[in-house]
PDB file of C-alpha atoms in Angstrom:
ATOM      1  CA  UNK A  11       0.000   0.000   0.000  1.00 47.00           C
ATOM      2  CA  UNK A  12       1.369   3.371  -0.914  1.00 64.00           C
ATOM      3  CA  UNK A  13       0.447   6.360   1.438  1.00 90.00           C
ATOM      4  CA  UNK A  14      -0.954   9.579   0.687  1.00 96.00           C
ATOM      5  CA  UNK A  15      -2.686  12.778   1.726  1.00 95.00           C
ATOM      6  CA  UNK A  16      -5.400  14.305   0.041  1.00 97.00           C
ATOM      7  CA  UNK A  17      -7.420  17.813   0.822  1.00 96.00           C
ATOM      8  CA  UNK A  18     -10.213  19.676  -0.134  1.00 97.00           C
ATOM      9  CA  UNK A  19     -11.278  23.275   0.365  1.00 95.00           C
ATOM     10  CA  UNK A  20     -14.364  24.555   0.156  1.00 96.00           C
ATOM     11  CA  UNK A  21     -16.390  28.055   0.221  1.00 95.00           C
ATOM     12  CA  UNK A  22     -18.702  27.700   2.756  1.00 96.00           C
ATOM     13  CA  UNK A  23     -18.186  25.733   6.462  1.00 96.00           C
ATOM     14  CA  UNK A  24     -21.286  23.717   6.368  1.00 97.00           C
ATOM     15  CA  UNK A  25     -20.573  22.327   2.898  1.00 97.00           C
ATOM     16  CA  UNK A  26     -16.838  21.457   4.126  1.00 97.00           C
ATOM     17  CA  UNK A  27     -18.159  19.916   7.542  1.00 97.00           C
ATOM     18  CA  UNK A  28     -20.395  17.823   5.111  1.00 98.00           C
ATOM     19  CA  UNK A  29     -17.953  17.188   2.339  1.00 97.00           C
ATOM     20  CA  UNK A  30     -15.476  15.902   5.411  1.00 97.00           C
ATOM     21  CA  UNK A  31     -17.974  13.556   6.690  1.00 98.00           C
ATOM     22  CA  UNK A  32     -18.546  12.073   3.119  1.00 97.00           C
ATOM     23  CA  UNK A  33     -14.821  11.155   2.315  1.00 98.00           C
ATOM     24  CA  UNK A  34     -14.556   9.312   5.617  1.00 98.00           C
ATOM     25  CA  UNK A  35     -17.451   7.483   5.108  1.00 97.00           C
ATOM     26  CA  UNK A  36     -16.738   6.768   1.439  1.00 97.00           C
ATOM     27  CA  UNK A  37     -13.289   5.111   1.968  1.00 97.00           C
ATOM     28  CA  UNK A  38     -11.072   4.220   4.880  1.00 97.00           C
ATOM     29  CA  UNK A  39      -8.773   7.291   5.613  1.00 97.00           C
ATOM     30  CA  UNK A  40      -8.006   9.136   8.392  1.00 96.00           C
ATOM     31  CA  UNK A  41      -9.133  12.636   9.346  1.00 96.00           C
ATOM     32  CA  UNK A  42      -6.340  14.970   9.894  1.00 92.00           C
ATOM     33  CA  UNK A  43      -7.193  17.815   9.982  1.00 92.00           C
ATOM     34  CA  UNK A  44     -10.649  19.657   9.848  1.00 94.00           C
ATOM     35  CA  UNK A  45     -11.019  22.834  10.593  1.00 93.00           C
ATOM     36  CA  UNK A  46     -12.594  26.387   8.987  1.00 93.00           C
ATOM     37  CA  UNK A  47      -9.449  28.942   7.627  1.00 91.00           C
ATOM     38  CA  UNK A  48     -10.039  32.891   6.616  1.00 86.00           C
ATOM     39  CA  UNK A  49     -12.022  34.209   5.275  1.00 87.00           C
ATOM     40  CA  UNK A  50     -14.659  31.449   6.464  1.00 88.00           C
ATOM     41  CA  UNK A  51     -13.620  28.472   4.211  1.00 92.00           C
ATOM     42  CA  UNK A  52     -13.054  25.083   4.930  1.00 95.00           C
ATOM     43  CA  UNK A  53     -10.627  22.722   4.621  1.00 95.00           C
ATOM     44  CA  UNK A  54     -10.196  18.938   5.424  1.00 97.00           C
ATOM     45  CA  UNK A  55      -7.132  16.673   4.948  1.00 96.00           C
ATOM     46  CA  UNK A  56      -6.975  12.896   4.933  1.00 97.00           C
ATOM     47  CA  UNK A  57      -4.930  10.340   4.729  1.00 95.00           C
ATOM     48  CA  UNK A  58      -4.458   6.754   4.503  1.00 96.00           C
ATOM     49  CA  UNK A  59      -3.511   4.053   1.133  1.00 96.00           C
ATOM     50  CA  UNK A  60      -3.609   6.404  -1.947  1.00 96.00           C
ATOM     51  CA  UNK A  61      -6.827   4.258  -4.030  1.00 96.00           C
ATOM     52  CA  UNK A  62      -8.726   5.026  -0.882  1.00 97.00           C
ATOM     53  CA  UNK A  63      -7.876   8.854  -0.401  1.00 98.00           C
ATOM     54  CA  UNK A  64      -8.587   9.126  -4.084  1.00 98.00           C
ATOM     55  CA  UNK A  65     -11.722   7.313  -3.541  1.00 98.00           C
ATOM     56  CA  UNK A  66     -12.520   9.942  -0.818  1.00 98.00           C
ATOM     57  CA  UNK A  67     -11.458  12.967  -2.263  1.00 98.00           C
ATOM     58  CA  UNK A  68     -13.788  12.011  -5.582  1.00 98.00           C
ATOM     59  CA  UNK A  69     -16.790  11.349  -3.294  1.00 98.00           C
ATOM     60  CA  UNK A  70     -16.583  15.094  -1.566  1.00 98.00           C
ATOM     61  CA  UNK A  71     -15.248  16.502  -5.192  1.00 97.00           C
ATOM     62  CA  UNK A  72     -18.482  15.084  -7.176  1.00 97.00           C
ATOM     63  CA  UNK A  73     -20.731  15.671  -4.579  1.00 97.00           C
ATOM     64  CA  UNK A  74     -20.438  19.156  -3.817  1.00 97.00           C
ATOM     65  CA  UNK A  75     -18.466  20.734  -7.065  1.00 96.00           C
ATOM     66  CA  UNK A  76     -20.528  23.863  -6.886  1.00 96.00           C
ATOM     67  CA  UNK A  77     -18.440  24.896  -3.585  1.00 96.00           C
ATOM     68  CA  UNK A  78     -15.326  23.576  -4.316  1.00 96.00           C
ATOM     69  CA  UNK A  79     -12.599  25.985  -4.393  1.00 93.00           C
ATOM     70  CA  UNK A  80      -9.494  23.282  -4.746  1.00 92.00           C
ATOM     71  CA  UNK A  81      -8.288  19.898  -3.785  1.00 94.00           C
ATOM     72  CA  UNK A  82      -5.281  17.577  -4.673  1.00 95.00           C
ATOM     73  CA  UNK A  83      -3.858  14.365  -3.716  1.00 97.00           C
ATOM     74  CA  UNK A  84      -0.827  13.164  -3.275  1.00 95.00           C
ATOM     75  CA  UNK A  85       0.645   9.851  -3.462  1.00 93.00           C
ATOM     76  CA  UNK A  86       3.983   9.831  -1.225  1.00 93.00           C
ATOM     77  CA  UNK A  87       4.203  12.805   0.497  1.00 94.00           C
ATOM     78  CA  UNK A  88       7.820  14.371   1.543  1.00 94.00           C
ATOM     79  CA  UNK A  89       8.459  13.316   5.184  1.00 92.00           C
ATOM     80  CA  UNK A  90       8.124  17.184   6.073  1.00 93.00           C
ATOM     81  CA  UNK A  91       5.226  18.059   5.265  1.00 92.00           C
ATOM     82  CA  UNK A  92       3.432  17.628   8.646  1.00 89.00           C
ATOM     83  CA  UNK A  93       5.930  18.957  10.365  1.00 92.00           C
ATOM     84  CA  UNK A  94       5.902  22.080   8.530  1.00 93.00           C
ATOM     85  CA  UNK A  95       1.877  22.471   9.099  1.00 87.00           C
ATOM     86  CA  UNK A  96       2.150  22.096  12.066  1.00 86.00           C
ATOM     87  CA  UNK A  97       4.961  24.389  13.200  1.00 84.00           C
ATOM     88  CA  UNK A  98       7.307  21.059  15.010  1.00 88.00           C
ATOM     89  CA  UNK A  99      10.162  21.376  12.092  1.00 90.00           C
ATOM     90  CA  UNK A 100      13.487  22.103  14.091  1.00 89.00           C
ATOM     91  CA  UNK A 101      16.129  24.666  12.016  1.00 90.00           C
ATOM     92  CA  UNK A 102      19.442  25.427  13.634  1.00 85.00           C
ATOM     93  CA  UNK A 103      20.590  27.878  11.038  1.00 87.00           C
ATOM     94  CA  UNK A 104      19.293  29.555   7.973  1.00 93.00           C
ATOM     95  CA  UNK A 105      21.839  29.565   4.805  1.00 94.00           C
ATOM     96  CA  UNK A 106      19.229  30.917   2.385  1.00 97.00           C
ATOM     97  CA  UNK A 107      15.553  30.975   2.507  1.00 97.00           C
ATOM     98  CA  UNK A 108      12.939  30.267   0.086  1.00 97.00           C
ATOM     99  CA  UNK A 109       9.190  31.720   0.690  1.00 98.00           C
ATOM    100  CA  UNK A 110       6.015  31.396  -1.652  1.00 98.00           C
ATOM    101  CA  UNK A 111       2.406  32.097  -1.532  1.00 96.00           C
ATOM    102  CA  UNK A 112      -0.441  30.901  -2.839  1.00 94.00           C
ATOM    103  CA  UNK A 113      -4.048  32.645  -3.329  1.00 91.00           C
ATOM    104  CA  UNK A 114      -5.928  29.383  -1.734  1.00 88.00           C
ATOM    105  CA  UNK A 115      -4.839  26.543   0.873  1.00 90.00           C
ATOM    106  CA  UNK A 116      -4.470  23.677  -1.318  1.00 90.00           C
ATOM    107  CA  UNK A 117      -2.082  24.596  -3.462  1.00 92.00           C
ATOM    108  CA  UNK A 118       0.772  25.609  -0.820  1.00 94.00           C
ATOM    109  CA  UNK A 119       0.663  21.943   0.275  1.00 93.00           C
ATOM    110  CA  UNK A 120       1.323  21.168  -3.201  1.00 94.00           C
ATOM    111  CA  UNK A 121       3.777  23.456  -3.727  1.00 96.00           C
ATOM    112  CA  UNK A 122       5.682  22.271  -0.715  1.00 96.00           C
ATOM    113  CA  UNK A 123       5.674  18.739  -1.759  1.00 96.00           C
ATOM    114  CA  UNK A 124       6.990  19.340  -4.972  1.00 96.00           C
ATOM    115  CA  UNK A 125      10.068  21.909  -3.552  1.00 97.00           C
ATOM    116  CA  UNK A 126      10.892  19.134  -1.169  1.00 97.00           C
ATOM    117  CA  UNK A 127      11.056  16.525  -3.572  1.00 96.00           C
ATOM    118  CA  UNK A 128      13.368  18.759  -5.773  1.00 96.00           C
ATOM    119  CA  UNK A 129      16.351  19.642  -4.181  1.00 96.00           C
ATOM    120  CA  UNK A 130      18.404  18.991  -0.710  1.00 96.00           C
ATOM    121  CA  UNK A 131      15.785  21.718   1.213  1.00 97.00           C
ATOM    122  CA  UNK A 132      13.785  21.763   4.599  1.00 96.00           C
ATOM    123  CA  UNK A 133      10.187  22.369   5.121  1.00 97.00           C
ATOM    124  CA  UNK A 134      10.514  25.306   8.333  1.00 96.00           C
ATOM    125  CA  UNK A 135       6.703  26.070   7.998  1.00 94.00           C
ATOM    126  CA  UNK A 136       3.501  25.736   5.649  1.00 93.00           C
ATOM    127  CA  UNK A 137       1.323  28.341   6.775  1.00 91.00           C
ATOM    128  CA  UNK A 138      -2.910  26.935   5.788  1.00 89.00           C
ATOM    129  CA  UNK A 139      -5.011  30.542   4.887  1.00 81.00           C
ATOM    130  CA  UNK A 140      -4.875  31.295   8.508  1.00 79.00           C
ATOM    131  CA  UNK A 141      -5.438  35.028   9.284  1.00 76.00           C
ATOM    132  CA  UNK A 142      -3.929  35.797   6.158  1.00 76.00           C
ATOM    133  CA  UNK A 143      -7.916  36.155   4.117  1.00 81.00           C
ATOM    134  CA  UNK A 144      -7.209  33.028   3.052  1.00 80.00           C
ATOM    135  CA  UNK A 145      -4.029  32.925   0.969  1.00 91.00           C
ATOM    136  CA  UNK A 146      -1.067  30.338   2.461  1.00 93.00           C
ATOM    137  CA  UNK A 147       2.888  30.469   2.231  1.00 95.00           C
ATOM    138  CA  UNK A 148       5.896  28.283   2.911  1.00 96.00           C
ATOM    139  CA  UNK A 149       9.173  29.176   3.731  1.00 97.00           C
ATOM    140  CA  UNK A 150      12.066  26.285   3.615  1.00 97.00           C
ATOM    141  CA  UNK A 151      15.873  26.419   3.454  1.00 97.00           C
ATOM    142  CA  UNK A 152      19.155  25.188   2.310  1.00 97.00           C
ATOM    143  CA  UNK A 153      21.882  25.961   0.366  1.00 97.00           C
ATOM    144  CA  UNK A 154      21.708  28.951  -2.240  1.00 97.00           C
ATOM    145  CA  UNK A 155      21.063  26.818  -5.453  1.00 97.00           C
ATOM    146  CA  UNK A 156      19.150  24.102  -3.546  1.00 98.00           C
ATOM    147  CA  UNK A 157      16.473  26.684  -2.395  1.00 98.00           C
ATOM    148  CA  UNK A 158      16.202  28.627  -5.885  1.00 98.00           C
ATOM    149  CA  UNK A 159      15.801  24.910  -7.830  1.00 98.00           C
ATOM    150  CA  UNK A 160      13.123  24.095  -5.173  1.00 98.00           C
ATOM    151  CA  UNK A 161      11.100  27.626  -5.255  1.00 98.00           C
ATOM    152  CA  UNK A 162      11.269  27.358  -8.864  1.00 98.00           C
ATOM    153  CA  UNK A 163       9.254  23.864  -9.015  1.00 97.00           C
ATOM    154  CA  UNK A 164       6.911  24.890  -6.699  1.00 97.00           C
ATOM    155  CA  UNK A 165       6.131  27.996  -8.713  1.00 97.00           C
ATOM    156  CA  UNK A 166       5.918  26.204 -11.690  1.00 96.00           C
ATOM    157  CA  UNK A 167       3.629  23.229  -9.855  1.00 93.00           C
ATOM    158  CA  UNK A 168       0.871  26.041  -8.666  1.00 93.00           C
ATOM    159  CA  UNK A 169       0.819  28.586 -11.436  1.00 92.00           C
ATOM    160  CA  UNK A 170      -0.881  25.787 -13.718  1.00 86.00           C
ATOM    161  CA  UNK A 171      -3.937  26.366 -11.184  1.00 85.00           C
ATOM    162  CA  UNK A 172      -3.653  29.892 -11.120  1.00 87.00           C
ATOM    163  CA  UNK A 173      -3.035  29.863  -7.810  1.00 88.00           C
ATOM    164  CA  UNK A 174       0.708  31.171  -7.314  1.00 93.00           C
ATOM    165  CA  UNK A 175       1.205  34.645  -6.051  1.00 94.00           C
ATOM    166  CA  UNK A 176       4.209  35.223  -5.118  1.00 96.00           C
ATOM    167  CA  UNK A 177       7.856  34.339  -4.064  1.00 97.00           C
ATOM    168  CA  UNK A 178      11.884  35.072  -3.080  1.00 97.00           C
ATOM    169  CA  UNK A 179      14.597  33.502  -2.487  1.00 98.00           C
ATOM    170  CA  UNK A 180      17.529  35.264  -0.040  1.00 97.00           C
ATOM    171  CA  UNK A 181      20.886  34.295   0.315  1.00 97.00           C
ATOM    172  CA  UNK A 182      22.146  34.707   3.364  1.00 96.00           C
ATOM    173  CA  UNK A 183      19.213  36.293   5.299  1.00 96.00           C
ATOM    174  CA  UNK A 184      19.769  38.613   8.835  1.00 95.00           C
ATOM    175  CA  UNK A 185      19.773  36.719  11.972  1.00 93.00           C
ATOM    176  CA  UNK A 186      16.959  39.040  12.823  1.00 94.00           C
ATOM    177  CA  UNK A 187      14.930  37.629  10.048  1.00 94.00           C
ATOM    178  CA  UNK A 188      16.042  33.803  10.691  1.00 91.00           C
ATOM    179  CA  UNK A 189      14.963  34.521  14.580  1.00 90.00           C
ATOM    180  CA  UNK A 190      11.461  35.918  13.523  1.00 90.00           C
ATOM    181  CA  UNK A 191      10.651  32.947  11.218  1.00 86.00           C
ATOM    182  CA  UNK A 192      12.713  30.291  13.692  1.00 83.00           C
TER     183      UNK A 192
END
């Protein structure tokens, strides 16, 4: 069995508290998170073998497409993505730093994924459309060339969608800067 995570985000809180309850019930995967993000959406990420997250995303997708904003699935997620949701990533030091945002939650997570599976980086944080009207960003780090390679892929991964808004990469960033993100 090959693991994955799969989300979906929706306009409205009742419809995502629904839409939740349907891909658990459709397949066996595990709730991970549920919870409403700015500005009043709602988003809900599962896990478990990757035919049944599928199965469970498709259920919530078909079901209730009229207040779907985005969703994705991944089969093998990088190893940091949870940590970086949910703030538990340790850095010691900060050679360069990549950030990027996204106009909806979904697509940072898939944005992430595909940076960390691009070059020698580390997740520090994936920040989910909280108090930020619903946009998301990531920041990871590592070497210079590793960071650029991996901010480039993740641009290129979300701008498909539409969704990519913005991003940097600095070499070398102030220890003030590294202690406000750290």
């Amino acid at each position: 069995m090959s693991r994955a995570i799969g989300m979906v985000e929706f306009k409205t809180v009742s419809t995502g508290v629904t839409a939740a309850d349907t891909m658990v019930k459709a397949a066996a995967v595990e709730l991970v998170e549920a919870q409403t993000v700015c500005p009043g959406k709602y988003i809900a990420i599962i896990t478990g073998n990757l035919s049944a997250v599928e199965a469970a995303v498709a259920a919530a997708k078909t079901q209730y497409q009229e207040q779907l904003i985005d969703s994705f699935v991944l089969g093998n997620p990088h190893d940091g993505i949870f940590p970086a949701i949910y703030g538990t990533t340790q850095i010691e030091e900060i050679s360069s730093l990549g950030i990027l945002e996204t106009y909806d939650a979904a697509a940072i997570i898939v944005a992430a994924d595909a940076a960390a599976k691009t070059a020698q980086v580390e997740l520090i944080e994936l920040r989910i459309a909280k108090g930020m009207c619903g946009k998301s960003y990531l920041f990871l780090c590592g070497e210079v060339s590793a960071v650029t390679a991996a901010i480039e892929k993740a641009r290129a991964s979300v701008a498909q969608s539409g969704m990519y808004l913005d991003s940097s990469v600095i070499a070398h960033p102030d220890p003030q800067i590294c202690k406000s993100i750290l």
